[in-house]
Amino acid sequence: MKVLAILYNGFNAAVKEPRLLGTVENKINGLHHEDTSSLHRKVSSDKEGPNSDFEKHIVDAEVLITTPFHPGYLTRELIEKAKNLKLCVTAGVGSDHVDLNAAVDHKIQVLEVTGSNVVSVAEHVVMNILTLVRNFIPAHEMIERGDWQVSDVARNAFDLEGKVIGTIGAGRIGYRVLERLVPFDCKEHLYYDYAKLPVEREQAVKARKVDDIEDFVSQCDVVTVNAPLHEGTRGLINEKLLSKFKPGAWLVNTARGAICDADAVAAALKSGQLRGYAGDVWNVQPAPKDHPWRTMKNPLGGGNGMTPHYSGTTLDAQARYAAGTKAILENYFEGREQEPADIIVGVGAWATKSYGQR
Ligand code: NAP
């Protein structure tokens, strides 16, 4: 039996920091509790193109493990070549790198470690919101340059208090973001989601549901995206929707890069329609060196809070998703039931509605 793991290289950092479990070097803590002679493991970061380890080894792997931070993109075409594949495990949250409809058709189960990094991401979202609203990055860069001109940064810095904040998706992460924002005394917390939260959950985070997406974005000073990437969210934030945002709004997206149209976001930031954009997810990962989101700026030369995809891979999160991956593998090898919340695709059937209502 072959277990293929596509992980990112940690190089020297992973040698020096063994808690970097999501790396090729530290192999999600050994991948499996026991090594047997029948278990062949291949761990690699090499994932692009027909000669990559990913495409060479997927053809006879039974289990694929990958992370959203350095995803092996499992297309329908690759699934059709992967005759032995039975289980895909996402070490983390978000399995959009797998063609989930093709996984259903080919009876390949897809599981993720649900909830493993939702606090990590929610904290990052709050940080991104504050970083943008307070114009922190240009202010810090000014200090590193050796300059000191308060007016140049204060002219685009605001308080979060009194602003309207809205989350697209009020699930595990979106809800935790609202919980963390309660003490900031924002004017309103809005959410856009399929399902209404129970009234007591709404009241606990002072949230109001808005049913129409254009109406929703037109009311928000800050929009944060916390929904999975699927057919219904791919390209959701495009030129047309951005034109409905409040002029000068901030947008934070730590969900998935492809939920936003990359060029439309860069253009909206350049024109000032968006005052800022921050997040850590990109439509292609690793992002190409010339990706517009690396260098885009607002008319005052700031407003860019992009980082590599790391919000959900703090050392605390890595401990949780490594433990969850191990539990999923042990359940699989020992024929035990999986945790229902971890199952995205069961054998031949969708197990969750979160990747689009069907
Ligand atoms: P979750 O608990 O499943 O919550 C997602 C919410 O989004 C659900 O309430 C879902 O509604 C809603 N939703 C789905 N489609 C929507 C749409 N078209 N419009 C509005 N809402 C929609 O998931 P989570 O744990 O919060 O994670 C959310 C996403 O964050 C993940 O899928 C992943 O892509 C991303 N993520 C990123 C990182 C990172 O490191 N940057 C880490 C973890 C997760 P229903 O349940 O009613 O369908």
Coordinates of C-alpha atoms and ligand atoms in Angstrom, one line a residue:
M1 CA 0.0 0.0 0.0
K2 CA 1.4 3.4 -0.9
V3 CA 0.8 6.6 1.1
L4 CA 1.7 9.7 -0.8
A5 CA 2.2 12.9 1.1
I6 CA 2.7 16.3 -0.7
L7 CA 4.0 18.8 1.9
Y8 CA 6.0 21.9 1.8
N9 CA 9.8 22.0 2.3
G10 CA 10.8 23.3 5.7
F11 CA 14.6 23.2 5.0
N12 CA 16.7 24.4 7.8
A13 CA 13.8 25.8 9.8
A14 CA 12.2 22.4 9.9
V15 CA 15.4 20.8 11.1
K16 CA 15.8 23.3 13.9
E17 CA 12.1 23.4 14.8
P18 CA 10.6 19.9 15.0
R19 CA 7.1 21.4 15.7
L20 CA 7.0 22.4 12.0
L21 CA 5.1 19.2 11.4
G22 CA 3.5 20.1 8.1
T23 CA 6.9 19.9 6.3
V24 CA 8.6 17.3 4.2
E25 CA 11.3 17.0 6.8
N26 CA 8.9 16.4 9.8
K27 CA 6.3 14.4 7.8
I28 CA 3.2 15.3 9.9
N29 CA 4.8 13.5 12.8
G30 CA 5.6 10.3 11.1
L31 CA 2.3 10.1 9.1
H32 CA 1.2 6.9 10.8
H33 CA 1.7 5.4 14.2
E34 CA 3.5 2.3 13.0
D35 CA 5.6 1.4 10.0
T36 CA 4.8 -1.9 8.4
S37 CA 6.6 -3.6 5.6
S38 CA 3.5 -3.4 3.4
L39 CA 3.3 0.4 3.8
H40 CA 5.3 2.4 1.3
R41 CA 5.5 6.1 2.1
K42 CA 6.5 8.8 -0.4
V43 CA 6.8 12.3 1.0
S44 CA 7.7 15.1 -1.4
S45 CA 7.1 18.8 -2.1
D46 CA 7.4 18.3 -5.9
K47 CA 3.9 18.7 -7.2
E48 CA 3.7 20.6 -10.6
G49 CA 3.7 18.9 -14.0
P50 CA 3.7 15.4 -15.4
N51 CA 7.2 14.6 -14.1
S52 CA 6.6 15.7 -10.6
D53 CA 6.6 13.2 -7.7
F54 CA 2.9 14.0 -7.2
E55 CA 1.9 13.0 -10.7
K56 CA 4.3 10.0 -10.8
H57 CA 3.2 8.5 -7.5
I58 CA -0.5 9.3 -7.5
V59 CA -1.0 6.6 -10.1
D60 CA -0.6 3.8 -7.6
A61 CA -1.1 5.5 -4.2
E62 CA -4.0 4.4 -2.0
V63 CA -3.8 7.4 0.3
L64 CA -3.0 11.0 -0.5
I65 CA -2.1 13.4 2.2
T66 CA -1.7 17.1 1.4
T67 CA -2.1 20.5 3.0
P68 CA -3.9 23.6 1.8
F69 CA -0.6 25.5 2.3
H70 CA 1.2 23.6 -0.5
P71 CA -1.6 21.7 -2.1
G72 CA -1.3 18.9 -4.6
Y73 CA -4.0 19.9 -7.0
L74 CA -5.9 16.6 -7.6
T75 CA -7.8 17.2 -10.8
R76 CA -10.4 14.9 -12.4
E77 CA -7.8 14.0 -15.0
L78 CA -5.4 12.8 -12.2
I79 CA -8.1 11.1 -10.3
E80 CA -8.9 9.1 -13.5
K81 CA -5.2 7.9 -13.5
A82 CA -5.2 7.1 -9.8
K83 CA -6.7 3.7 -10.0
N84 CA -5.8 2.6 -6.4
L85 CA -6.7 5.9 -4.7
K86 CA -9.2 5.4 -1.9
L87 CA -8.6 8.2 0.6
C88 CA -7.5 11.9 0.4
V89 CA -6.7 13.5 3.7
T90 CA -6.4 17.3 4.0
A91 CA -4.0 18.1 6.9
G92 CA -5.9 21.2 7.8
V93 CA -9.2 22.7 6.6
G94 CA -10.4 23.3 3.0
S95 CA -10.3 20.5 0.4
D96 CA -11.0 22.5 -2.7
H97 CA -7.6 21.4 -4.1
V98 CA -9.4 18.1 -4.8
D99 CA -12.0 17.9 -7.6
L100 CA -14.6 16.8 -5.1
N101 CA -17.2 15.9 -7.7
A102 CA -14.7 13.6 -9.4
A103 CA -13.9 12.1 -6.0
V104 CA -17.6 11.3 -5.5
D105 CA -17.7 9.7 -9.0
H106 CA -14.6 7.5 -8.3
K107 CA -15.6 6.6 -4.7
I108 CA -12.6 8.3 -3.2
Q109 CA -13.2 9.5 0.3
V110 CA -12.0 13.0 1.2
L111 CA -11.5 14.0 4.8
E112 CA -10.1 17.0 6.5
V113 CA -9.2 17.8 10.1
T114 CA -12.3 20.0 10.7
G115 CA -11.8 22.7 13.2
S116 CA -8.1 22.1 13.6
N117 CA -7.0 25.6 12.7
V118 CA -10.1 27.8 12.9
V119 CA -8.9 29.8 16.0
S120 CA -5.6 30.4 14.3
V121 CA -7.3 31.8 11.2
A122 CA -9.9 33.8 13.2
E123 CA -7.0 35.5 15.1
H124 CA -5.3 36.2 11.8
V125 CA -8.5 37.8 10.3
V126 CA -8.8 40.1 13.3
M127 CA -5.1 41.0 12.9
N128 CA -5.6 41.7 9.2
I129 CA -8.6 43.9 9.8
L130 CA -6.7 46.0 12.4
T131 CA -3.6 46.1 10.2
L132 CA -5.6 47.5 7.3
V133 CA -7.9 49.8 9.2
R134 CA -5.1 51.4 11.2
N135 CA -2.7 51.6 8.2
F136 CA -0.1 49.7 10.2
I137 CA 2.1 48.3 7.5
P138 CA 3.1 51.7 5.8
A139 CA 3.7 53.1 9.3
H140 CA 6.1 50.3 10.1
E141 CA 7.8 50.4 6.8
M142 CA 8.4 54.2 7.3
I143 CA 10.2 53.4 10.6
E144 CA 12.4 50.7 8.9
R145 CA 13.3 53.2 6.2
G146 CA 14.5 55.7 8.8
D147 CA 11.7 58.2 8.1
W148 CA 9.3 59.9 10.5
Q149 CA 6.3 61.7 8.9
V150 CA 3.2 61.0 11.0
S151 CA 0.8 62.8 8.7
D152 CA 1.7 60.5 5.8
V153 CA 0.4 57.5 7.6
A154 CA -2.3 59.1 9.9
R155 CA -4.1 60.4 6.8
N156 CA -5.3 56.8 6.1
A157 CA -5.6 55.4 9.6
F158 CA -9.0 54.9 11.3
D159 CA -10.5 53.3 14.4
L160 CA -12.4 50.0 14.1
E161 CA -15.0 51.3 16.6
G162 CA -18.1 52.5 14.9
K163 CA -17.4 50.6 11.6
V164 CA -19.7 48.0 10.0
I165 CA -18.1 44.6 9.7
G166 CA -19.5 41.8 7.6
T167 CA -18.5 38.1 7.1
I168 CA -19.3 36.0 4.1
G169 CA -19.7 32.7 5.8
A170 CA -20.6 32.5 9.5
G171 CA -19.3 29.0 10.2
R172 CA -16.5 28.0 12.5
I173 CA -14.1 30.7 11.4
G174 CA -16.6 33.5 10.5
Y175 CA -18.4 33.1 13.8
R176 CA -15.1 33.1 15.8
V177 CA -14.1 36.4 14.0
L178 CA -17.3 38.0 15.1
E179 CA -16.9 36.7 18.7
R180 CA -13.4 38.3 18.8
L181 CA -14.7 41.6 17.4
V182 CA -17.4 42.1 20.0
P183 CA -15.2 44.2 22.4
F184 CA -14.3 46.6 19.6
D185 CA -17.7 48.2 19.7
C186 CA -18.3 48.1 15.9
K187 CA -21.4 49.8 14.6
E188 CA -22.8 46.5 13.3
H189 CA -21.8 42.9 12.6
L190 CA -23.4 41.5 9.5
Y191 CA -23.2 38.1 7.9
Y192 CA -24.1 36.6 4.6
D193 CA -24.6 32.8 4.7
Y194 CA -27.1 30.2 3.5
A195 CA -28.5 29.4 6.9
K196 CA -29.6 31.8 9.6
L197 CA -27.8 31.4 12.9
P198 CA -30.0 30.5 15.9
V199 CA -31.2 33.7 17.5
E200 CA -29.2 33.3 20.7
R201 CA -26.0 32.7 18.6
E202 CA -26.8 35.9 16.6
Q203 CA -27.3 37.9 19.8
A204 CA -24.1 36.6 21.4
V205 CA -22.1 38.2 18.6
K206 CA -24.5 41.0 17.8
A207 CA -24.9 39.7 14.2
R208 CA -27.6 40.5 11.6
K209 CA -28.1 38.3 8.5
V210 CA -28.3 40.1 5.1
D211 CA -29.8 37.9 2.4
D212 CA -28.6 39.7 -0.7
I213 CA -24.9 39.8 -1.4
E214 CA -24.9 43.3 -3.1
D215 CA -27.0 44.7 -0.3
F216 CA -24.6 43.1 2.2
V217 CA -21.3 44.5 0.7
S218 CA -22.9 48.0 0.2
Q219 CA -23.4 48.2 4.0
C220 CA -19.9 47.1 5.1
D221 CA -16.8 49.1 5.9
V222 CA -14.9 45.8 6.3
V223 CA -15.8 42.5 4.5
T224 CA -14.1 39.3 5.6
V225 CA -14.4 36.1 3.5
N226 CA -14.8 32.9 5.5
A227 CA -16.6 30.5 3.2
P228 CA -15.2 27.5 1.4
L229 CA -14.2 27.6 -2.3
H230 CA -16.7 25.8 -4.5
E231 CA -18.8 26.4 -7.6
G232 CA -20.9 29.0 -5.8
T233 CA -18.0 31.0 -4.4
R234 CA -15.3 30.9 -7.2
G235 CA -14.9 34.4 -8.5
L236 CA -17.7 35.6 -6.2
I237 CA -15.9 38.9 -5.5
N238 CA -15.5 40.2 -9.1
E239 CA -15.5 43.6 -10.8
K240 CA -19.3 43.8 -10.6
L241 CA -19.5 43.0 -6.9
L242 CA -16.5 45.2 -6.0
S243 CA -18.4 48.1 -7.7
K244 CA -21.2 47.6 -5.1
F245 CA -18.8 47.9 -2.1
K246 CA -18.7 51.1 -0.1
P247 CA -16.0 53.2 -1.7
G248 CA -12.9 52.9 0.4
A249 CA -13.9 49.6 2.1
W250 CA -11.4 47.1 3.4
L251 CA -11.5 43.4 2.3
V252 CA -9.9 40.5 4.2
N253 CA -9.8 37.1 2.6
T254 CA -8.1 34.2 4.4
A255 CA -10.6 31.6 2.9
R256 CA -9.4 30.9 -0.6
G257 CA -7.7 33.2 -3.2
A258 CA -9.9 32.1 -6.1
I259 CA -13.1 33.4 -4.3
C260 CA -11.8 36.8 -5.5
D261 CA -10.9 37.8 -9.1
A262 CA -7.2 38.7 -8.7
D263 CA -7.1 41.4 -11.4
A264 CA -10.4 42.9 -10.3
V265 CA -9.1 43.2 -6.7
A266 CA -5.8 44.7 -7.8
A267 CA -7.7 47.3 -9.9
A268 CA -10.1 48.1 -7.1
L269 CA -7.2 48.7 -4.8
K270 CA -5.4 50.9 -7.3
S271 CA -8.4 53.0 -7.9
G272 CA -9.2 53.4 -4.2
Q273 CA -12.6 51.6 -4.5
L274 CA -10.9 49.3 -2.0
R275 CA -8.8 51.0 0.7
G276 CA -7.1 47.8 1.6
Y277 CA -6.9 44.1 0.9
A278 CA -5.3 41.5 3.2
G279 CA -5.1 37.8 3.5
D280 CA -2.8 34.8 3.0
V281 CA -4.6 32.8 0.3
W282 CA -3.8 32.9 -3.4
N283 CA -5.5 31.5 -6.5
V284 CA -2.2 29.6 -7.2
Q285 CA 0.1 28.4 -4.5
P286 CA 3.0 29.1 -4.3
A287 CA 2.0 32.4 -5.9
P288 CA 4.1 33.4 -9.0
K289 CA 6.7 36.2 -8.4
D290 CA 4.7 38.5 -10.7
H291 CA 1.3 37.9 -9.0
P292 CA -0.5 41.3 -8.8
W293 CA -1.4 40.8 -5.2
R294 CA 2.3 40.8 -4.1
T295 CA 2.8 44.5 -5.0
M296 CA -0.7 46.1 -5.5
K297 CA -1.2 49.3 -3.5
N298 CA -3.9 51.9 -2.9
P299 CA -3.5 55.5 -4.3
L300 CA -1.6 56.4 -1.1
G301 CA 0.9 53.6 -1.5
G302 CA -0.5 51.3 1.2
G303 CA -3.4 48.9 1.7
N304 CA -1.6 45.6 1.0
G305 CA -1.6 43.1 3.8
M306 CA -0.7 39.9 1.9
T307 CA 1.4 37.1 3.3
P308 CA 2.2 33.6 2.2
H309 CA -0.5 31.1 3.3
Y310 CA 0.3 30.6 6.9
S311 CA -2.6 31.8 9.0
G312 CA -3.8 28.2 9.7
T313 CA -0.4 26.7 10.2
T314 CA 0.8 28.2 13.4
L315 CA 2.8 25.7 15.5
D316 CA -0.3 25.3 17.7
A317 CA -2.4 24.5 14.6
Q318 CA 0.2 22.1 13.2
A319 CA 0.1 20.1 16.4
R320 CA -3.7 19.8 16.0
Y321 CA -3.9 19.0 12.3
A322 CA -1.0 16.5 12.7
A323 CA -2.9 14.7 15.5
G324 CA -6.1 14.8 13.4
T325 CA -4.4 13.4 10.3
K326 CA -2.9 10.6 12.4
A327 CA -6.4 9.8 13.8
I328 CA -7.9 9.7 10.3
L329 CA -5.2 7.4 9.1
E330 CA -5.5 5.1 12.1
N331 CA -9.3 4.9 11.6
Y332 CA -8.8 4.1 7.9
F333 CA -6.1 1.4 8.5
E334 CA -8.0 -0.2 11.3
G335 CA -11.4 0.0 9.6
R336 CA -13.0 2.3 12.2
E337 CA -15.7 4.9 11.6
Q338 CA -14.3 8.4 10.9
E339 CA -15.5 11.5 12.8
P340 CA -18.6 12.6 10.9
A341 CA -17.5 16.3 10.9
D342 CA -14.2 15.4 9.2
I343 CA -15.9 13.7 6.2
I344 CA -16.2 16.0 3.2
V345 CA -16.9 13.2 0.6
G346 CA -17.8 9.7 1.8
V347 CA -17.7 6.6 -0.4
G348 CA -19.5 7.8 -3.5
A349 CA -21.5 10.6 -1.8
W350 CA -21.1 14.1 -0.5
A351 CA -21.1 14.2 3.3
T352 CA -21.2 18.0 3.8
K353 CA -23.2 20.9 2.5
S354 CA -20.4 23.4 3.2
Y355 CA -18.9 23.1 -0.3
G356 CA -22.1 24.3 -1.9
Q357 CA -25.7 23.4 -1.5
R358 CA -26.7 20.4 -3.7
Ligands
NAP1 P1 -17.3 26.0 8.0 O1 -17.4 25.9 9.5 O2 -17.8 24.9 7.1 O3 -18.0 27.4 7.6 C1 -18.1 27.8 6.3 C2 -19.4 28.6 6.2 O4 -19.5 29.2 4.9 C3 -20.7 27.7 6.4 O5 -21.5 28.4 7.3 C4 -21.2 27.6 5.0 O6 -22.6 27.5 5.1 C5 -20.9 29.0 4.5 N1 -21.0 29.1 3.0 C6 -20.7 28.1 2.1 N2 -20.9 28.7 0.9 C7 -21.3 30.0 1.1 C8 -21.7 31.0 0.2 N3 -21.8 30.8 -1.1 N4 -22.0 32.2 0.7 C9 -22.0 32.4 2.1 N5 -21.7 31.4 2.9 C10 -21.3 30.2 2.4 O7 -15.8 26.2 7.6 P2 -14.6 27.0 8.4 O8 -13.9 26.0 9.2 O9 -15.2 28.2 9.0 O10 -13.6 27.3 7.2 C11 -14.0 28.1 6.1 C12 -13.0 28.1 5.0 O11 -11.8 28.8 5.5 C13 -12.4 26.7 4.6 O12 -13.3 26.1 3.7 C14 -11.1 27.1 4.0 O13 -11.3 27.3 2.6 C15 -10.7 28.3 4.7 N6 -9.6 28.1 5.7 C16 -8.4 28.8 5.5 C17 -7.3 28.6 6.3 C18 -6.0 29.3 6.1 O14 -5.0 28.9 6.6 N7 -6.0 30.4 5.5 C19 -7.4 27.6 7.3 C20 -8.7 27.0 7.6 C21 -9.7 27.2 6.7 P3 -23.4 26.0 5.1 O15 -22.6 25.2 6.2 O16 -24.8 26.4 5.5 O17 -23.3 25.4 3.8

